[in-house]
């Protein structure tokens, strides 16, 4: 191995640069953060070849004194930190004093700056991590405008291995653009421009309103579907925008989180977000959010990682529950009912070209009457039912077990309204029309309910709605104590796999809270002595197995609620009427009544909508009445 030698400071810096400077986007981030720390009101960024050839950042901030230029380029030199205690209350984006030095060790840097109150500034060029004394020799007077200008050329010119890891111009450019976007989001009052060569990517004028900056970056459609949220608990304040469930994405990239105006990623808060949207989004879809967290700097450690992308909260679970609570409250007070949007009806002048619409269908009928054979494309396109707009709404209605006879579980469906109904005597016999006008409703295909409402026609998925209603009621009840149980005269004995038996053993108290009294019965069997009262006898085994299944799949998650929630979903799904169950008029009315009693019934716990609204306006539009 040879002799141990001390590395030269230049090499130390180059190695350390690996932690901070990964690619052009890191350079952009560090330089723009410096501009923002210098209280710039305008930041102009220019890139060439995705930033690999050039990253230039020009700002109108406070500037650097000529005698400080060499220091700014030297590692562990900063104007933002003096004592160890300062680390606990950092209010600037930078503080480690190593970004410029790192960049200068792996690129060619030209730094020019003029402080606000001085007639003249200074400039200097350096490359490959020269020592401070060498840089100092090269400082020259500079008479540019107030502010700082940094040019970084040929990143990794002296580090071929690092250079090999750079991707295409397109990829590097999009990463760099994303870095600018995050900071532009965090600082709406600052004017940002971003150019790639001659092409202008962003020109973002200063905004007073955050929403205006969001709109400038992501468009009107996104901005229009955002809900304002705000919640303060003690010194911690959460505020910003979250998307309606309809504004969802296939990944989490449209989730922006800022802690004390620093863009960060945080797994646990991402989890809280998913938790809040649970039941509102389909699996694999992610909500959109723009959220600020503000708290005293000593409550959050930003010095976890050199790039400062991650932070550590003093009390993470408190922040978690505050965020979850804020979002839940917001959703409960909002009309999230899915509205049916049909494609625009085609103008009468262009018949039969587009895909099937009501108008075309009507024309095809006419056509058929006039000439004996309509155009082939029209007859073919008669297939799809234009009402089936949201495929999810008709797709699998939960794991439907063997169809039980409808009257086998009628009794158990009924006791539902009790917990949330305002007066209990009313629930005994349904007083139709006495205090409340119930809407007209019919069941079709033993699966959907068609309801006439003030706003239009509502199509309800009976299973999805009942499941949602049951879920809400279970959730309310389970927080007050164990669920009501039904004792079994003859215990049900179930064979379990060794793994399932372990899961049952470990969660006995939880299962009992949910109404299942379990006793060990032989090495791999358990005896059930009771079941939740809302389950009919024929669904006990199936439901219990489904719960055990859910429990075995669970990875450790924070908070008891996170464990309980999926179990309640499972239970609700098992207890609800199935698609295919015929319902009596009384059952239909009972279900509809609960729809208004239960909160948050727009989506079933799996995230499928429970109801689709076809508004009167939409109908008029489609029938060309407007
Ligand atoms: P840090 O930001 O962690 O202090 P940097 O290496 O990024 O470390 O910058 C070193 C120092 O150079 C900063 O502390 C600051 O004093 C000065 N500086 C860098 N960029 C600018 C700028 N755009 N405007 C004013 N001062 C700057
Ligand atoms: Mg910095």
XYZ file of C-alpha atoms and ligand atoms in Angstrom:
654
model
C 0.000 0.000 0.000
C 2.910 2.351 0.554
C 3.425 5.332 2.762
C 0.673 7.463 4.272
C 0.870 11.070 3.041
C -1.244 14.146 3.647
C -3.281 15.135 0.601
C -2.829 18.590 -0.857
C -5.611 21.051 0.037
C -6.586 21.191 -3.652
C -7.106 17.426 -3.744
C -8.987 17.469 -0.436
C -11.329 20.046 -1.897
C -11.780 18.106 -5.069
C -12.749 15.025 -3.105
C -15.065 17.031 -0.868
C -16.631 18.645 -3.931
C -18.100 15.263 -4.746
C -20.494 15.662 -1.846
C -21.826 19.042 -2.894
C -21.295 19.265 -6.626
C -22.709 16.328 -8.470
C -23.704 17.930 -11.758
C -24.480 21.323 -13.317
C -27.762 21.467 -11.411
C -25.810 21.465 -8.123
C -23.751 24.440 -9.326
C -26.922 26.278 -10.278
C -28.481 25.540 -6.904
C -25.459 26.706 -4.905
C -24.954 29.899 -6.904
C -28.606 30.895 -6.861
C -28.806 30.183 -3.135
C -25.878 32.549 -2.633
C -27.701 35.220 -4.613
C -30.817 34.756 -2.501
C -28.776 34.887 0.712
C -27.335 38.166 -0.617
C -30.919 39.465 -0.814
C -30.954 39.844 -4.561
C -34.187 41.064 -6.121
C -33.200 39.768 -9.516
C -31.274 36.621 -10.527
C -30.341 35.918 -14.149
C -29.126 32.437 -14.989
C -27.558 31.439 -18.287
C -26.522 27.917 -19.222
C -24.658 26.442 -22.144
C -24.812 22.739 -23.025
C -27.061 21.954 -20.096
C -24.668 23.799 -17.786
C -21.747 21.488 -18.548
C -20.018 24.158 -20.609
C -21.246 27.201 -18.697
C -23.307 28.164 -15.679
C -23.547 31.898 -15.233
C -25.451 33.550 -12.419
C -25.781 37.312 -12.154
C -27.502 38.993 -9.231
C -28.121 42.454 -7.818
C -27.474 41.437 -4.221
C -25.214 42.917 -1.556
C -21.995 41.957 -3.335
C -18.593 40.869 -1.967
C -15.875 43.288 -0.818
C -12.783 43.123 -3.122
C -10.538 41.968 -0.282
C -12.959 39.098 0.475
C -13.020 37.637 -3.038
C -10.172 35.127 -2.432
C -11.798 34.065 0.830
C -15.153 33.464 -0.824
C -13.388 30.952 -3.071
C -11.644 29.210 -0.180
C -13.204 26.353 1.695
C -14.764 26.822 5.111
C -14.889 30.566 4.633
C -18.322 32.079 5.059
C -19.932 35.327 6.096
C -22.995 33.503 7.387
C -21.720 31.669 10.424
C -19.396 32.713 13.234
C -19.833 30.489 16.261
C -20.975 26.928 16.867
C -24.152 28.283 18.470
C -25.073 29.907 15.169
C -25.512 26.442 13.675
C -28.649 26.060 15.747
C -30.343 29.094 14.219
C -29.546 29.244 10.586
C -31.668 31.585 8.549
C -29.648 31.572 5.341
C -29.651 28.917 2.642
C -25.886 28.510 2.828
C -23.637 28.347 5.891
C -20.995 25.700 5.274
C -18.711 27.977 3.283
C -17.683 25.248 0.904
C -19.805 25.636 -2.227
C -17.679 28.166 -4.117
C -14.472 26.423 -3.061
C -15.818 23.066 -4.188
C -16.888 24.472 -7.521
C -13.527 26.197 -8.000
C -11.725 22.914 -7.414
C -13.489 21.119 -10.276
C -14.146 23.915 -12.789
C -12.911 27.206 -14.174
C -14.464 30.034 -12.213
C -14.682 33.742 -12.864
C -16.032 35.731 -9.951
C -16.792 39.443 -10.162
C -18.580 41.508 -7.577
C -19.256 45.050 -6.484
C -20.666 45.760 -3.038
C -23.703 47.973 -2.813
C -22.002 51.043 -1.302
C -18.759 51.009 -3.313
C -17.731 52.767 -6.498
C -15.711 49.865 -7.730
C -15.656 46.142 -7.382
C -13.137 43.416 -8.173
C -12.851 40.294 -10.270
C -10.753 37.162 -10.282
C -10.378 33.973 -12.267
C -9.277 30.672 -10.811
C -9.389 26.990 -11.658
C -8.631 23.596 -10.170
C -8.555 24.666 -6.534
C -5.742 27.193 -6.279
C -4.705 28.278 -2.766
C -5.946 31.568 -1.368
C -2.574 33.364 -1.744
C -2.399 32.499 -5.426
C -5.911 33.734 -6.032
C -5.208 36.926 -4.108
C -2.413 37.792 -6.563
C -4.861 37.743 -9.438
C -7.613 40.033 -8.109
C -8.246 42.979 -10.474
C -10.494 46.016 -10.242
C -13.873 45.614 -11.894
C -16.426 48.280 -12.752
C -19.553 46.301 -13.339
C -22.935 46.971 -11.728
C -23.690 46.398 -8.055
C -24.071 42.741 -7.300
C -22.258 39.519 -8.075
C -21.544 37.647 -11.270
C -20.243 34.094 -11.232
C -19.252 32.131 -14.305
C -18.494 28.446 -14.009
C -17.021 26.835 -17.114
C -16.214 23.269 -18.072
C -17.385 21.498 -14.968
C -15.176 18.512 -14.076
C -12.610 19.510 -16.709
C -9.954 18.103 -14.353
C -11.983 15.153 -13.072
C -12.560 12.760 -15.994
C -14.232 10.137 -13.823
C -16.826 12.586 -12.580
C -17.332 13.911 -16.085
C -18.241 10.437 -17.268
C -21.214 10.417 -14.961
C -22.776 13.439 -16.596
C -25.745 12.664 -18.809
C -27.066 14.180 -22.010
C -27.467 17.932 -22.454
C -31.216 17.398 -22.219
C -31.025 15.555 -18.898
C -28.574 17.986 -17.312
C -30.666 20.898 -18.523
C -33.856 19.514 -17.090
C -32.181 18.896 -13.720
C -30.812 22.426 -13.684
C -34.199 23.813 -14.674
C -35.806 21.893 -11.827
C -33.296 23.395 -9.383
C -34.186 26.911 -10.554
C -37.876 26.085 -10.410
C -37.709 24.983 -6.772
C -35.942 28.160 -5.698
C -38.192 30.350 -7.851
C -41.138 28.744 -6.074
C -39.646 29.478 -2.681
C -38.893 33.123 -3.533
C -41.812 34.508 -5.551
C -40.836 38.121 -4.872
C -37.529 37.688 -6.732
C -37.309 38.157 -10.512
C -35.760 35.051 -12.102
C -34.693 34.468 -15.662
C -33.222 31.272 -17.038
C -31.698 31.011 -20.489
C -30.203 28.060 -22.304
C -27.984 29.630 -24.939
C -30.285 32.126 -26.580
C -33.463 30.304 -25.593
C -35.448 31.793 -22.713
C -36.775 29.033 -20.461
C -38.113 31.215 -17.646
C -38.792 34.875 -17.266
C -40.558 35.124 -13.961
C -41.388 38.665 -12.867
C -41.599 39.338 -9.125
C -44.966 38.370 -7.669
C -46.714 39.423 -4.521
C -48.977 36.407 -4.498
C -47.525 32.946 -4.329
C -50.288 31.524 -6.481
C -49.237 33.830 -9.312
C -45.724 32.347 -9.275
C -47.149 28.831 -9.169
C -49.339 29.691 -12.140
C -46.398 31.185 -14.037
C -44.461 27.961 -13.553
C -47.160 25.325 -13.936
C -50.017 26.922 -15.806
C -53.555 27.986 -15.099
C -54.981 24.473 -15.006
C -52.850 23.513 -12.039
C -53.372 26.832 -10.274
C -57.138 26.566 -10.607
C -57.268 23.199 -8.903
C -55.409 24.145 -5.743
C -56.868 24.474 -2.279
C -55.422 26.804 0.320
C -54.434 25.198 3.604
C -53.182 26.807 6.745
C -52.646 25.533 10.255
C -50.663 26.818 13.195
C -49.816 24.781 16.238
C -47.559 26.489 18.719
C -44.583 27.944 16.865
C -45.037 25.673 13.840
C -46.971 27.071 10.935
C -48.014 25.135 7.829
C -49.390 26.976 4.846
C -49.707 26.657 1.123
C -51.671 24.843 -1.523
C -52.690 21.264 -2.118
C -54.292 19.911 -5.257
C -57.820 18.605 -5.471
C -57.832 14.816 -5.879
C -58.498 15.251 -9.586
C -55.170 17.025 -9.982
C -53.108 13.910 -9.445
C -49.863 12.710 -10.998
C -48.196 9.349 -11.637
C -45.254 10.281 -9.379
C -44.430 12.532 -6.440
C -42.507 15.093 -8.478
C -45.188 17.733 -8.160
C -44.920 17.766 -4.391
C -42.982 20.769 -3.201
C -42.075 21.265 0.388
C -40.242 24.240 1.851
C -38.957 24.346 5.380
C -38.180 27.911 6.360
C -38.070 28.722 2.641
C -35.590 25.992 1.887
C -36.717 23.405 -0.688
C -36.439 20.003 0.965
C -37.507 16.417 0.568
C -38.948 14.628 3.528
C -40.105 11.018 3.474
C -42.224 11.277 6.546
C -44.109 14.346 5.359
C -44.625 12.690 1.988
C -46.177 9.864 3.932
C -48.483 12.257 5.785
C -49.568 13.651 2.456
C -50.409 10.213 1.077
C -52.224 9.425 4.263
C -54.365 12.542 3.943
C -55.305 11.621 0.380
C -55.886 7.972 1.195
C -59.250 7.086 -0.204
C -59.279 10.085 -2.495
C -56.749 8.818 -5.009
C -56.317 5.552 -6.827
C -53.262 3.495 -5.978
C -50.226 4.657 -7.881
C -51.433 8.252 -8.200
C -49.854 11.083 -6.233
C -51.262 14.366 -5.019
C -49.828 17.739 -5.963
C -48.767 20.140 -3.246
C -46.915 23.366 -2.581
C -46.407 23.615 1.148
C -44.411 25.819 3.460
C -43.413 24.856 6.947
C -42.207 27.621 9.164
C -40.717 27.117 12.582
C -37.998 28.603 14.755
C -34.628 27.573 13.246
C -33.632 25.745 16.415
C -36.509 23.287 15.885
C -35.046 21.934 12.679
C -31.573 20.703 11.804
C -30.622 21.646 8.243
C -27.069 20.394 8.594
C -27.917 16.752 7.942
C -26.529 16.472 4.457
C -24.024 18.585 2.470
C -26.606 19.411 -0.193
C -29.114 20.378 2.514
C -31.930 18.638 0.628
C -32.942 16.882 3.789
C -33.711 18.216 7.226
C -34.318 16.696 10.632
C -37.138 17.944 12.816
C -36.785 18.108 16.550
C -40.289 16.678 16.855
C -41.018 14.906 13.610
C -44.184 13.155 14.694
C -45.724 16.404 15.811
C -45.103 18.007 12.427
C -46.431 14.858 10.793
C -49.696 14.915 12.679
C -50.095 18.661 12.234
C -49.802 18.313 8.473
C -52.135 15.333 8.355
C -54.692 17.130 10.526
C -54.573 20.311 8.454
C -55.203 18.444 5.219
C -57.954 16.249 6.647
C -59.803 19.296 7.986
C -59.484 20.962 4.651
C -60.914 18.036 2.725
C -63.850 17.558 5.050
C -65.004 21.093 4.370
C -64.728 20.805 0.590
C -67.006 19.581 -2.157
C -64.840 16.973 -3.821
C -67.628 15.272 -5.756
C -66.387 14.114 -9.130
C -68.092 15.920 -11.975
C -68.722 14.199 -15.258
C -67.136 16.017 -18.164
C -68.121 14.647 -21.524
C -66.176 15.563 -24.629
C -67.397 18.692 -26.386
C -70.323 17.894 -28.635
C -69.148 18.162 -32.224
C -70.632 20.972 -34.288
C -73.477 19.772 -36.539
C -71.416 20.575 -39.645
C -68.933 17.746 -39.164
C -70.972 14.564 -38.815
C -69.615 11.198 -37.901
C -65.921 12.050 -37.839
C -65.286 12.110 -34.157
C -65.686 9.343 -31.634
C -69.173 8.595 -30.408
C -71.062 11.355 -28.716
C -74.718 11.799 -27.988
C -75.223 13.992 -31.011
C -73.584 11.523 -33.308
C -75.635 8.753 -31.903
C -78.846 10.651 -32.563
C -77.672 11.376 -36.082
C -76.901 7.733 -36.657
C -80.457 6.878 -35.727
C -81.783 9.423 -38.184
C -79.383 8.213 -40.779
C -80.570 4.673 -40.281
C -84.157 5.732 -40.754
C -83.427 7.638 -43.960
C -80.974 5.396 -45.746
C -81.117 1.777 -44.918
C -77.431 1.498 -43.945
C -75.576 4.066 -41.827
C -71.856 4.681 -42.299
C -69.946 1.752 -40.873
C -67.872 3.814 -38.464
C -71.029 5.065 -36.783
C -72.553 1.679 -36.135
C -69.281 0.402 -34.825
C -68.890 3.227 -32.436
C -72.278 2.654 -30.897
C -70.637 0.101 -28.651
C -69.351 2.046 -25.665
C -71.862 3.467 -23.295
C -71.181 7.190 -23.130
C -72.058 7.209 -19.452
C -69.126 5.000 -18.599
C -66.638 7.796 -18.371
C -64.607 6.863 -15.389
C -63.487 3.315 -15.958
C -62.574 2.969 -12.303
C -66.156 3.485 -11.268
C -67.318 0.281 -12.860
C -64.179 -1.757 -12.473
C -63.750 -4.361 -9.762
C -66.038 -3.606 -6.867
C -63.756 -4.824 -4.180
C -62.901 -8.479 -3.791
C -66.447 -9.780 -4.130
C -66.757 -13.101 -2.400
C -69.532 -15.552 -3.136
C -72.734 -13.607 -3.584
C -74.658 -13.913 -0.411
C -78.421 -13.917 -0.522
C -79.530 -10.332 -0.005
C -81.649 -11.014 3.062
C -78.806 -12.827 4.779
C -77.129 -9.565 5.671
C -80.012 -7.146 5.582
C -80.208 -6.973 9.325
C -76.606 -5.988 9.691
C -76.716 -3.203 7.169
C -79.394 -1.321 8.930
C -78.023 -0.185 12.288
C -75.681 2.213 10.565
C -77.053 5.716 10.860
C -77.160 5.590 14.643
C -73.793 7.038 15.599
C -73.886 10.189 13.536
C -77.629 10.767 13.342
C -78.664 13.847 15.289
C -81.665 12.219 17.010
C -81.957 8.542 17.695
C -85.745 8.154 17.613
C -85.775 9.105 13.976
C -83.662 6.194 12.929
C -86.128 3.571 14.118
C -88.729 3.930 11.392
C -87.811 5.816 8.276
C -90.080 8.858 8.155
C -89.994 9.446 4.486
C -90.479 13.026 3.495
C -91.426 14.189 6.958
C -88.427 16.327 7.871
C -86.293 15.842 4.817
C -87.196 15.629 1.191
C -85.537 12.486 -0.124
C -84.525 12.566 -3.763
C -86.007 10.200 -6.292
C -83.772 7.225 -6.910
C -83.769 3.946 -8.766
C -81.368 1.028 -8.869
C -80.027 -0.080 -12.238
C -78.090 -3.240 -13.110
C -78.251 -4.151 -9.404
C -75.160 -2.037 -9.129
C -75.789 1.679 -9.532
C -78.291 4.095 -8.076
C -79.559 6.892 -10.276
C -80.599 9.874 -8.200
C -82.291 13.086 -9.216
C -80.757 16.027 -7.407
C -80.965 19.762 -7.608
C -77.661 20.036 -9.478
C -78.361 17.229 -11.940
C -78.328 13.471 -12.198
C -76.124 11.601 -9.776
C -74.976 8.073 -10.520
C -73.925 6.267 -7.365
C -71.884 3.103 -7.100
C -73.820 1.295 -4.389
C -70.920 -0.773 -3.116
C -68.476 2.117 -3.120
C -70.864 4.391 -1.285
C -71.902 1.848 1.311
C -68.271 0.980 1.900
C -67.428 4.649 2.421
C -70.338 5.174 4.771
C -69.420 2.125 6.821
C -65.807 3.178 6.907
C -66.627 6.631 8.243
C -68.888 5.134 10.888
C -66.366 2.523 11.896
C -63.738 5.185 12.206
C -65.939 7.286 14.451
C -66.857 4.306 16.605
C -63.423 2.787 16.897
C -62.025 5.989 18.320
C -64.551 5.824 21.133
C -63.912 2.246 22.146
C -64.081 -1.351 20.957
C -66.567 -2.068 18.179
C -69.884 -3.670 19.060
C -69.545 -7.435 18.890
C -71.757 -10.392 18.204
C -70.919 -13.451 20.282
C -70.794 -16.759 18.479
C -72.582 -19.671 20.158
C -70.305 -22.101 18.416
C -66.787 -20.715 17.916
C -65.504 -20.729 14.373
C -62.212 -22.577 14.094
C -59.802 -21.413 11.399
C -56.616 -23.016 10.092
C -53.793 -20.528 9.708
C -50.343 -20.656 8.227
C -47.523 -20.320 10.791
C -46.891 -16.779 9.594
C -50.566 -15.837 9.902
C -50.696 -17.388 13.367
C -47.791 -15.164 14.406
C -49.518 -12.104 13.047
C -52.710 -12.958 14.923
C -50.772 -13.565 18.125
C -49.016 -10.245 17.847
C -52.191 -8.291 17.129
C -54.679 -9.954 19.416
C -55.608 -6.753 21.253
C -56.102 -4.879 18.029
C -58.329 -7.588 16.585
C -60.346 -7.646 19.761
C -60.811 -3.900 19.550
C -62.270 -4.495 16.113
C -64.683 -7.093 17.475
C -62.865 -10.357 16.827
C -62.223 -12.334 20.010
C -59.548 -14.845 19.163
C -58.240 -17.803 21.087
C -55.396 -20.091 20.217
C -56.642 -23.507 19.247
C -53.904 -25.958 18.432
C -50.584 -25.000 16.877
C -51.904 -23.445 13.688
C -55.544 -22.860 14.425
C -57.488 -20.167 16.168
C -61.031 -20.088 17.468
C -63.162 -17.010 16.869
C -65.573 -16.358 19.739
C -67.105 -13.160 18.463
C -67.189 -10.947 15.430
C -68.016 -7.305 14.755
C -71.774 -6.868 14.948
C -71.976 -5.244 11.569
C -70.727 -8.349 9.781
C -73.215 -10.991 8.763
C -72.369 -14.532 9.866
C -71.521 -15.700 6.392
C -68.849 -13.055 5.978
C -67.030 -13.569 9.271
C -64.352 -15.961 8.111
C -63.699 -14.119 4.874
C -63.393 -10.786 6.678
C -61.143 -12.136 9.393
C -58.795 -13.634 6.832
C -58.757 -10.376 4.905
C -57.746 -8.502 8.059
C -54.969 -10.947 8.838
C -53.818 -10.584 5.263
C -53.725 -6.828 5.573
C -51.817 -7.064 8.841
C -49.194 -9.384 7.360
C -48.562 -7.014 4.478
C -48.051 -3.983 6.657
C -44.612 -2.517 6.957
C -44.009 -0.472 10.083
C -45.689 2.899 9.711
C -45.785 5.832 12.080
C -48.803 6.218 14.295
C -51.570 3.884 15.387
C -53.936 5.506 12.939
C -51.871 4.360 10.015
C -52.297 0.753 11.157
C -55.965 0.971 11.968
C -57.046 2.766 8.831
C -56.436 -0.010 6.304
C -58.077 -2.500 8.636
C -61.206 -0.382 8.793
C -61.173 -0.146 5.007
C -61.029 -3.911 4.767
C -63.816 -4.367 7.261
C -66.012 -1.781 5.544
C -65.426 -3.386 2.178
C -66.385 -6.795 3.492
C -69.509 -5.583 5.251
C -70.852 -3.408 2.440
C -73.470 -4.418 -0.102
C -71.877 -5.805 -3.228
C -72.310 -4.855 -6.828
C -74.985 -7.282 -7.993
C -77.010 -7.190 -4.775
C -80.574 -6.141 -5.522
C -81.773 -3.499 -3.049
C -85.307 -2.809 -1.890
C -86.616 0.771 -2.138
C -86.203 1.062 1.650
C -82.613 -0.053 1.482
C -81.942 2.437 -1.272
C -83.434 5.233 0.778
C -81.527 4.154 3.870
C -78.272 4.209 1.947
C -78.998 7.611 0.448
C -79.865 9.024 3.840
C -76.522 7.869 5.166
C -74.815 9.473 2.233
C -75.771 12.829 3.623
C -75.013 11.919 7.204
C -71.542 10.623 6.602
C -68.783 13.066 5.850
C -66.395 12.612 3.023
C -68.448 10.187 0.963
C -67.350 11.353 -2.457
C -64.820 8.632 -2.836
C -64.800 5.072 -1.541
C -61.879 4.065 0.699
C -60.054 2.626 -2.332
C -60.166 6.011 -4.017
C -62.791 5.209 -6.598
C -65.466 7.873 -6.745
C -68.709 6.822 -5.089
C -70.788 9.116 -7.226
C -70.634 10.936 -10.512
C -72.589 14.080 -11.075
C -73.931 14.817 -14.536
C -74.923 18.434 -14.111
C -77.949 19.981 -15.740
C -75.590 22.356 -17.509
C -73.581 19.471 -18.911
C -76.740 17.772 -20.135
C -77.944 20.986 -21.747
C -74.553 21.420 -23.343
C -74.571 17.901 -24.713
C -78.092 18.223 -26.067
C -77.088 21.559 -27.581
C -79.691 23.410 -25.603
C -77.388 26.254 -24.639
P -21.835 29.707 2.085
O -22.930 30.138 1.184
O -22.126 28.423 2.754
O -21.400 30.764 3.025
P -20.270 29.688 -0.326
O -19.003 29.000 -0.688
O -21.454 29.389 -1.145
O -20.544 29.380 1.190
O -19.998 31.236 -0.346
C -18.948 31.761 0.436
C -19.184 33.213 0.786
O -19.095 34.022 -0.389
C -20.556 33.504 1.344
O -20.591 33.305 2.737
C -20.748 34.974 0.969
O -20.197 35.805 1.910
C -19.982 35.111 -0.316
N -20.848 35.046 -1.505
C -20.959 34.003 -2.376
N -21.834 34.297 -3.369
C -22.297 35.541 -3.125
C -23.231 36.412 -3.793
N -23.885 36.012 -4.917
N -23.467 37.625 -3.264
C -22.838 38.008 -2.125
N -21.950 37.239 -1.459
C -21.667 36.013 -1.939
Mg -23.503 29.138 -0.524
